[in-house]
Coordinates of C-alpha atoms and ligand atoms in Angstrom, one line a residue:
M1 CA -26.0 17.7 12.4
T2 CA -26.0 15.6 9.3
I3 CA -26.0 11.8 9.2
V4 CA -23.6 10.4 6.5
K5 CA -24.5 6.8 5.8
F6 CA -22.4 4.4 3.9
P7 CA -23.9 1.7 1.6
D8 CA -25.1 -1.5 3.1
H9 CA -22.3 -4.2 3.0
F10 CA -19.6 -1.5 2.9
I11 CA -16.5 -3.2 4.2
W12 CA -14.6 -1.5 7.1
G13 CA -11.2 -3.0 7.5
A14 CA -7.6 -2.4 8.7
A15 CA -4.3 -3.2 7.1
T16 CA -0.7 -4.2 7.9
A17 CA 2.2 -5.8 6.0
A18 CA 4.4 -8.8 6.9
F19 CA 7.7 -7.1 7.4
Q20 CA 6.2 -4.2 9.4
V21 CA 4.5 -6.4 12.0
E22 CA 5.6 -10.0 12.1
G23 CA 9.1 -10.0 13.5
A24 CA 10.3 -13.6 14.1
Y25 CA 12.8 -13.0 11.4
K26 CA 14.7 -16.3 11.8
E27 CA 11.9 -18.5 12.8
D28 CA 10.5 -21.6 11.1
G29 CA 12.9 -21.4 8.2
R30 CA 12.3 -17.8 7.1
G31 CA 14.9 -16.5 4.6
M32 CA 16.4 -13.0 4.6
S33 CA 14.7 -10.2 2.7
I34 CA 16.1 -7.0 1.1
W35 CA 14.6 -5.2 4.1
D36 CA 16.6 -7.2 6.5
T37 CA 19.7 -6.2 4.6
F38 CA 18.7 -2.6 4.1
S39 CA 17.9 -2.1 7.7
R40 CA 21.3 -3.4 8.7
T41 CA 23.0 -1.0 6.3
P42 CA 24.2 2.0 8.3
G43 CA 22.4 5.2 7.6
K44 CA 19.4 3.7 5.7
V45 CA 16.9 3.3 8.5
F46 CA 16.2 5.6 11.4
E47 CA 18.6 4.7 14.3
G48 CA 19.3 1.4 12.6
D49 CA 15.9 0.0 13.6
N50 CA 15.1 -3.4 11.9
G51 CA 12.3 -5.9 11.6
D52 CA 13.7 -8.7 13.8
V53 CA 11.0 -8.4 16.4
A54 CA 8.7 -5.6 15.1
C55 CA 5.2 -6.1 16.8
D56 CA 6.0 -9.8 17.2
M57 CA 2.7 -10.5 15.5
Y58 CA 4.1 -13.9 14.3
H59 CA 3.4 -15.0 17.9
L60 CA 0.8 -12.6 19.1
Y61 CA -1.6 -12.8 16.2
P62 CA -4.4 -14.6 18.2
E63 CA -4.7 -11.7 20.6
D64 CA -4.4 -9.2 17.8
I65 CA -7.2 -10.9 15.9
K66 CA -9.3 -10.7 19.1
R67 CA -8.8 -7.0 19.1
M68 CA -9.8 -6.8 15.4
A69 CA -13.0 -8.6 16.3
D70 CA -13.6 -6.3 19.2
M71 CA -13.1 -3.3 16.9
G72 CA -15.8 -4.7 14.6
I73 CA -13.8 -4.7 11.4
R74 CA -15.1 -7.0 8.7
S75 CA -11.8 -7.5 6.9
Y76 CA -8.1 -7.6 7.6
R77 CA -5.5 -6.8 4.9
F78 CA -2.1 -8.4 5.5
S79 CA 0.7 -9.5 3.3
V80 CA 2.6 -12.8 2.9
A81 CA 6.3 -12.8 3.4
W82 CA 7.8 -14.4 0.3
P83 CA 11.0 -15.3 2.3
R84 CA 8.8 -17.4 4.6
I85 CA 7.3 -19.4 1.7
I86 CA 10.4 -19.8 -0.5
P87 CA 13.3 -18.7 1.7
D88 CA 15.8 -18.2 -1.2
G89 CA 13.1 -16.9 -3.6
S90 CA 13.4 -19.7 -6.2
G91 CA 14.1 -23.0 -4.4
A92 CA 12.3 -25.3 -2.0
V93 CA 8.9 -24.4 -0.5
N94 CA 9.0 -24.0 3.3
E95 CA 5.8 -25.7 4.6
K96 CA 6.2 -24.0 8.0
G97 CA 5.9 -20.7 6.4
L98 CA 2.6 -21.7 4.7
A99 CA 1.4 -23.1 8.0
F100 CA 1.7 -19.8 9.7
Y101 CA -0.6 -18.1 7.1
H102 CA -3.1 -21.0 7.4
N103 CA -3.2 -20.5 11.1
L104 CA -3.6 -16.7 10.7
V105 CA -6.4 -17.1 8.2
D106 CA -8.2 -19.8 10.2
E107 CA -8.1 -17.5 13.2
L108 CA -9.6 -14.7 11.2
H109 CA -12.4 -16.9 9.9
K110 CA -13.1 -18.0 13.5
H111 CA -13.9 -14.4 14.2
G112 CA -15.8 -13.7 11.0
I113 CA -13.1 -11.5 9.6
E114 CA -12.5 -11.7 5.8
P115 CA -8.8 -11.9 4.8
M116 CA -7.4 -9.7 2.0
L117 CA -4.1 -11.1 1.1
T118 CA -1.3 -9.0 -0.6
L119 CA 1.3 -11.2 -2.2
Y120 CA 4.1 -8.7 -2.3
H121 CA 4.6 -5.9 0.2
W122 CA 8.3 -5.2 -0.5
D123 CA 10.1 -8.1 1.3
L124 CA 11.9 -9.6 -1.7
P125 CA 14.1 -12.6 -0.8
Q126 CA 17.7 -11.3 -0.6
A127 CA 19.0 -14.2 -2.6
L128 CA 17.0 -12.9 -5.6
Q129 CA 18.4 -9.4 -5.0
D130 CA 21.8 -10.9 -5.2
R131 CA 20.9 -11.9 -8.8
G132 CA 19.7 -8.4 -9.7
G133 CA 16.3 -8.4 -8.0
W134 CA 13.5 -6.7 -9.9
L135 CA 16.0 -5.5 -12.5
N136 CA 16.3 -9.0 -13.7
R137 CA 13.4 -10.3 -15.7
E138 CA 13.9 -13.8 -14.2
T139 CA 12.5 -12.4 -10.9
I140 CA 9.1 -12.3 -12.7
D141 CA 9.2 -16.1 -13.2
H142 CA 10.2 -16.6 -9.5
F143 CA 7.4 -14.3 -8.4
V144 CA 4.8 -16.2 -10.4
R145 CA 6.0 -19.5 -9.0
Y146 CA 5.7 -18.0 -5.5
A147 CA 2.2 -16.7 -6.3
E148 CA 1.2 -20.2 -7.6
T149 CA 2.4 -21.7 -4.3
V150 CA 0.4 -19.3 -2.2
F151 CA -2.7 -19.6 -4.5
N152 CA -2.7 -23.4 -4.3
S153 CA -2.2 -23.5 -0.6
L154 CA -4.7 -20.9 0.5
R155 CA -7.4 -21.2 -2.2
G156 CA -10.8 -21.6 -0.8
K157 CA -9.8 -19.8 2.4
V158 CA -8.9 -16.5 1.0
R159 CA -11.2 -14.7 -1.5
F160 CA -9.5 -11.3 -1.9
W161 CA -6.1 -11.2 -3.4
A162 CA -3.8 -8.3 -4.3
T163 CA -0.7 -8.8 -6.3
F164 CA 1.5 -5.9 -5.5
N165 CA 1.4 -3.2 -2.9
E166 CA 2.5 0.2 -4.3
P167 CA 4.5 -0.5 -7.5
W168 CA 5.7 3.1 -7.4
C169 CA 7.5 2.5 -4.1
I170 CA 8.9 -0.8 -5.3
S171 CA 10.3 0.9 -8.5
F172 CA 10.9 4.6 -8.2
L173 CA 11.2 5.1 -4.5
S174 CA 13.5 2.1 -4.1
H175 CA 15.6 2.3 -7.3
Y176 CA 15.5 6.0 -8.4
I177 CA 15.0 8.0 -5.2
G178 CA 16.8 5.3 -3.2
A179 CA 14.9 5.8 0.1
H180 CA 13.7 2.2 0.3
A181 CA 15.4 -1.2 -0.2
P182 CA 17.5 -1.9 -2.2
G183 CA 18.4 1.8 -2.3
M184 CA 19.4 2.4 -5.9
T185 CA 19.4 5.9 -7.5
E186 CA 19.1 5.5 -11.3
L187 CA 16.0 6.6 -13.2
Q188 CA 16.5 3.8 -15.8
A189 CA 16.4 1.3 -13.0
G190 CA 13.1 2.8 -11.7
V191 CA 11.5 2.5 -15.1
D192 CA 12.8 -1.0 -15.7
V193 CA 11.6 -2.2 -12.3
A194 CA 8.2 -0.6 -12.7
H195 CA 7.8 -2.5 -16.0
H196 CA 8.9 -5.8 -14.6
V197 CA 6.6 -5.5 -11.6
L198 CA 3.7 -4.7 -13.9
V199 CA 4.5 -7.7 -16.1
A200 CA 4.7 -9.9 -13.0
H201 CA 1.3 -8.5 -11.9
G202 CA -0.2 -9.4 -15.3
R203 CA 1.2 -12.9 -15.3
T204 CA -0.1 -13.5 -11.8
V205 CA -3.6 -12.3 -12.8
Q206 CA -3.5 -14.7 -15.8
L207 CA -2.4 -17.5 -13.6
F208 CA -5.2 -16.8 -11.1
R209 CA -7.7 -17.2 -13.9
K210 CA -6.0 -20.3 -15.3
L211 CA -6.0 -22.0 -11.9
G212 CA -9.7 -21.1 -11.4
I213 CA -9.1 -19.6 -8.0
E214 CA -12.3 -18.5 -6.4
G215 CA -12.6 -14.8 -5.4
Q216 CA -11.2 -11.6 -6.7
I217 CA -7.8 -10.3 -7.7
G218 CA -6.5 -6.8 -8.0
I219 CA -3.5 -4.5 -7.3
A220 CA -2.9 -1.8 -4.7
P221 CA -1.0 1.2 -6.2
N222 CA -0.3 4.3 -4.2
T223 CA -1.9 7.5 -5.4
E224 CA -1.4 11.1 -4.6
W225 CA -3.1 14.2 -5.9
Q226 CA -0.8 17.0 -7.1
E227 CA -2.7 20.1 -8.2
P228 CA -1.5 22.9 -10.4
Y229 CA -0.9 26.2 -8.5
S230 CA -2.5 28.2 -11.3
D231 CA -4.4 27.5 -14.5
K232 CA -1.4 28.4 -16.6
E233 CA -0.7 25.7 -19.1
E234 CA 2.8 25.1 -17.9
D235 CA 1.7 24.6 -14.3
I236 CA -1.1 22.2 -15.4
E237 CA 1.5 20.2 -17.4
A238 CA 4.0 20.1 -14.6
A239 CA 1.4 19.0 -12.1
Y240 CA 0.1 16.4 -14.5
R241 CA 3.7 15.0 -14.9
R242 CA 4.2 14.9 -11.2
S243 CA 0.9 13.2 -10.4
G244 CA 1.1 11.1 -13.5
Y245 CA 4.4 9.5 -12.4
L246 CA 2.7 8.3 -9.3
N247 CA -0.8 7.5 -10.5
E248 CA -1.0 7.2 -14.2
W249 CA 2.2 5.4 -14.9
F250 CA 0.7 2.4 -13.2
L251 CA -3.0 2.8 -13.4
R252 CA -3.2 3.4 -17.2
P253 CA -1.2 0.3 -18.3
V254 CA -3.1 -1.9 -15.7
M255 CA -6.5 -0.6 -16.8
T256 CA -5.9 -0.1 -20.5
G257 CA -2.7 -2.0 -21.5
K258 CA -1.0 1.3 -22.5
Y259 CA 1.5 3.5 -20.9
P260 CA 0.8 7.3 -20.9
E261 CA 2.7 8.6 -24.0
K262 CA 3.6 12.0 -22.6
L263 CA 5.4 10.5 -19.7
V264 CA 7.1 7.9 -21.8
E265 CA 8.5 10.9 -23.8
W266 CA 9.4 12.8 -20.7
F267 CA 11.4 9.9 -19.3
R268 CA 13.1 9.4 -22.7
G269 CA 14.1 13.1 -22.6
K270 CA 15.7 12.3 -19.2
G271 CA 17.6 9.4 -20.7
A272 CA 15.4 6.6 -19.5
E273 CA 14.0 4.3 -22.1
L274 CA 10.9 2.1 -21.6
K275 CA 11.8 -1.4 -22.8
I276 CA 8.8 -3.5 -23.7
E277 CA 9.0 -7.1 -24.9
E278 CA 6.4 -8.7 -27.1
G279 CA 3.2 -9.6 -25.2
D280 CA 4.1 -7.5 -22.2
M281 CA 1.3 -5.0 -22.6
E282 CA -1.4 -7.6 -23.1
L283 CA -0.3 -9.2 -19.9
I284 CA -0.2 -6.0 -18.0
G285 CA -3.7 -5.0 -19.2
S286 CA -5.2 -8.4 -18.0
K287 CA -8.6 -7.7 -16.6
I288 CA -8.6 -7.3 -12.8
D289 CA -11.6 -7.5 -10.4
F290 CA -10.8 -4.5 -8.3
L291 CA -8.4 -1.7 -7.8
G292 CA -6.9 -1.2 -4.4
I293 CA -6.1 2.5 -3.8
N294 CA -3.7 3.7 -1.2
Y295 CA -4.0 7.4 -0.5
Y296 CA -2.3 9.6 2.1
T297 CA -1.5 13.0 0.8
G298 CA -1.3 15.5 -2.0
G299 CA -0.1 19.0 -2.8
V300 CA 0.0 22.0 -5.0
G301 CA 2.8 22.9 -7.3
R302 CA 4.0 24.8 -10.4
Y303 CA 6.4 24.6 -13.3
N304 CA 9.9 25.5 -12.4
P305 CA 12.7 24.4 -14.8
D306 CA 15.3 25.3 -12.1
S307 CA 13.7 23.3 -9.3
G308 CA 16.1 20.4 -9.9
D309 CA 13.0 18.1 -9.9
L310 CA 12.7 15.4 -12.5
F311 CA 9.5 16.9 -13.7
D312 CA 10.4 20.6 -13.5
Y313 CA 7.8 20.7 -10.7
E314 CA 8.1 22.7 -7.6
E315 CA 5.7 22.2 -4.7
V316 CA 4.2 25.4 -3.4
P317 CA 3.5 25.6 0.4
M318 CA -0.1 26.3 1.0
G319 CA 0.0 26.4 4.7
W320 CA -2.0 23.2 5.1
D321 CA -1.8 21.2 8.2
K322 CA 0.6 18.2 8.1
T323 CA 0.7 15.0 10.0
D324 CA 3.7 14.1 12.2
I325 CA 5.6 12.6 9.2
G326 CA 5.3 15.9 7.4
W327 CA 2.8 14.9 4.8
N328 CA 0.1 17.5 3.8
I329 CA -3.4 16.7 4.9
Y330 CA -5.5 17.0 1.7
P331 CA -8.7 15.0 2.1
Q332 CA -10.2 16.4 -1.2
G333 CA -7.3 14.8 -3.0
L334 CA -8.8 11.4 -2.2
Y335 CA -12.1 12.4 -3.9
N336 CA -10.2 13.8 -6.8
V337 CA -8.3 10.5 -7.3
L338 CA -11.4 8.4 -7.1
T339 CA -13.4 10.5 -9.5
Y340 CA -10.4 10.7 -11.9
I341 CA -10.3 6.9 -11.9
K342 CA -14.0 6.7 -12.8
R343 CA -13.6 9.3 -15.5
E344 CA -10.5 7.7 -17.1
F345 CA -11.1 4.0 -16.5
G346 CA -14.7 3.4 -15.8
D347 CA -16.6 1.6 -13.2
I348 CA -14.1 -0.8 -11.7
A349 CA -14.8 -1.9 -8.1
I350 CA -12.5 0.0 -5.7
Y351 CA -11.3 -0.7 -2.2
I352 CA -9.3 1.9 -0.4
T353 CA -6.6 -0.5 0.6
E354 CA -4.8 2.1 2.7
N355 CA -5.5 5.5 4.2
G356 CA -4.3 6.7 7.5
A357 CA -2.1 9.2 9.3
C358 CA 1.0 9.4 11.3
Y359 CA 0.6 10.9 14.8
N360 CA 3.1 10.0 17.4
D361 CA 0.9 10.4 20.5
G362 CA 1.7 8.0 23.3
P363 CA -0.1 7.2 26.5
S364 CA -1.1 10.2 28.7
A365 CA -1.3 10.3 32.5
D366 CA -4.7 8.5 32.3
G367 CA -3.0 5.6 30.5
K368 CA -4.9 6.3 27.3
V369 CA -3.7 7.5 23.9
H370 CA -5.6 10.6 22.8
D371 CA -4.8 10.7 19.1
T372 CA -7.2 13.5 18.2
G373 CA -5.3 14.3 15.0
R374 CA -5.8 10.8 13.7
V375 CA -9.5 10.8 14.4
E376 CA -9.9 14.1 12.5
Y377 CA -7.8 12.9 9.6
L378 CA -9.8 9.7 9.3
R379 CA -13.1 11.5 9.6
K380 CA -12.3 14.0 6.9
H381 CA -11.1 11.2 4.5
V382 CA -14.0 8.8 5.0
L383 CA -16.3 11.8 4.2
Q384 CA -14.5 12.2 0.9
V385 CA -15.0 8.5 0.2
H386 CA -18.7 9.0 0.8
R387 CA -18.7 11.9 -1.5
A388 CA -17.1 9.8 -4.2
I389 CA -19.7 7.1 -3.7
E390 CA -22.4 9.7 -4.1
S391 CA -20.7 10.6 -7.4
G392 CA -21.1 7.1 -8.6
V393 CA -17.6 5.8 -7.9
N394 CA -17.9 2.1 -7.0
V395 CA -16.0 2.1 -3.7
K396 CA -16.8 -1.1 -1.8
G397 CA -14.6 -0.8 1.3
Y398 CA -12.0 1.1 3.3
Y399 CA -9.0 -0.3 5.1
C400 CA -7.3 2.0 7.6
W401 CA -3.6 2.0 7.7
S402 CA -2.8 0.7 10.1
L403 CA -4.2 -1.7 12.6
M404 CA -1.3 -1.0 14.9
D405 CA 1.9 1.0 15.1
N406 CA 4.6 -0.8 13.3
F407 CA 8.0 -0.7 11.5
E408 CA 7.6 2.4 9.3
W409 CA 10.3 1.5 6.7
A410 CA 13.0 4.1 6.5
Y411 CA 11.6 5.8 9.6
G412 CA 11.9 2.7 11.7
Y413 CA 9.8 2.8 14.8
S414 CA 9.8 6.5 15.1
M415 CA 6.6 7.1 13.1
R416 CA 3.3 5.7 14.3
F417 CA 0.3 5.0 12.1
G418 CA -1.7 2.6 14.3
L419 CA -5.2 2.6 15.7
I420 CA -3.6 0.6 18.4
Y421 CA -0.5 1.8 20.2
V422 CA 2.4 -0.6 20.5
D423 CA 5.0 -0.4 23.3
Y424 CA 8.0 -1.9 21.6
E425 CA 9.7 -2.8 24.9
T426 CA 6.9 -4.9 26.3
Q427 CA 4.8 -5.6 23.2
E428 CA 1.8 -4.2 25.2
R429 CA -1.0 -3.0 22.9
I430 CA -3.1 0.0 23.9
P431 CA -6.2 0.8 21.8
K432 CA -6.1 4.6 21.0
D433 CA -9.1 7.0 20.9
S434 CA -9.1 6.5 17.1
Y435 CA -9.7 2.8 17.7
R436 CA -12.9 3.6 19.6
W437 CA -13.9 6.1 17.0
Y438 CA -13.3 3.6 14.2
R439 CA -15.2 0.9 16.1
K440 CA -18.2 3.1 16.3
L441 CA -18.1 3.8 12.6
A442 CA -17.7 0.2 11.7
Q443 CA -20.6 -0.8 13.9
L444 CA -23.0 1.9 12.8
N445 CA -21.9 2.2 9.2
W446 CA -22.7 5.9 9.5
L447 CA -21.3 9.0 11.1
E448 CA -22.6 12.3 12.3
V449 CA -21.0 15.5 11.0
Ligands
LIG1 C1 2.8 3.1 2.3 N1 6.7 7.9 0.2 O1 4.1 3.4 2.1 C2 2.9 1.6 2.6 O2 2.0 0.8 1.8 C3 2.9 1.2 4.0 O3 3.6 0.0 4.2 C4 3.4 2.3 4.8 O4 3.6 2.0 6.2 C5 2.4 3.5 4.7 O5 2.2 3.8 3.3 C6 2.8 4.7 5.4 O6 4.0 5.3 5.0 C7 4.7 4.6 1.6 O7 7.8 8.2 0.7 C8 5.9 4.9 2.1 O8 6.2 8.5 -0.8 C9 6.6 6.0 1.7 C10 6.0 6.7 0.6 C11 4.8 6.4 0.1 C12 4.1 5.3 0.6

């Protein structure tokens, strides 16, 4: 038996996002978002599930926060729904929307839980989508105004701020692959949206400094680790492109103010041009205080020009275990991502803003949820985080995705990521075995292997 101890003051937390948990979609003046529309479009979301009720956290947050406190987490990462704050995206501010987040944050503080607030976790006001959404540069202005409203309202109460959750999902997954709202399928749109989101991020960071908001600001990109099948140059290049599109396309401009040239060229070869306006890159490269890293999976692949893949990349099955959503379990990939960031971009503070697993276990005959798979997944991944810390990567905290089962985007309610089970008929919550395991880790700050 070995004791693996985390640094003192390491933050153990849990994460959710507004659209996935809040419900109350019409309440207190909330406007419609692109996910309300998308989930009502036949064929887009599993069985037509939507976010109308979700986990009803809009009403149940006091008891959910009690559970967080019982679990011993020190921080809770949540997102603010833009359509609650500015229902049509650009017009009047809805005070009732702000009041909800004040109540939420006050309740967190009452229990000694530090809020980490994400400004954008995908629920763009529909009225802005009607005017082109993230393809329209004006959306940047509207976002910055929304950010200013939230900063000024919650300053002093919130100290950790993230601008965007997973710009890759907002851009490529939603505008090129088409799996997420608004469901477009054009590469040029993906490239344009990625750039606009990054500019919005940079402008928001600048605004944060200008307003003199206390605390720290960062961004939470998703990462994945795609590894070459062999050490042939062509495999290495293909895996670089595939990983690069996920990681480097966002990390490099944010951290250095420059896009990765090889990928810019690759996209150009595919007919998609990067359109940069004067001043954009300086904004995008604005100094941030921390990087949030979301990590779930990775894979192995090789060069195959006939694969039909945008990057001439073909994933090679390695016989690895998968979670119930079909994603490879690849814990070392998290270590690889973290050490890559240190190598390429230096000693920025890092929070793992999401890591977790989909296992669809429900209550057994004893009434408990024995989600052994999730416990194993989390254990293996936090050990890789520890390994990265030992290598000098400045990881300051870890947020498990997710606090509770919730609306899993295109999968609706069919995929469960929670430490807490949610019965969507009754809204009953049942802490899973992983909840108890995580509570012990958060309390001890070490684990035995
Ligand atoms: C992330 N993909 O989403 C999000 O930040 C969460 O809201 C989500 O619930 C969680 O991971 C689990 O999926 C992703 O298809 C959704 O590559 C899909 C993909 C990646 C990330």
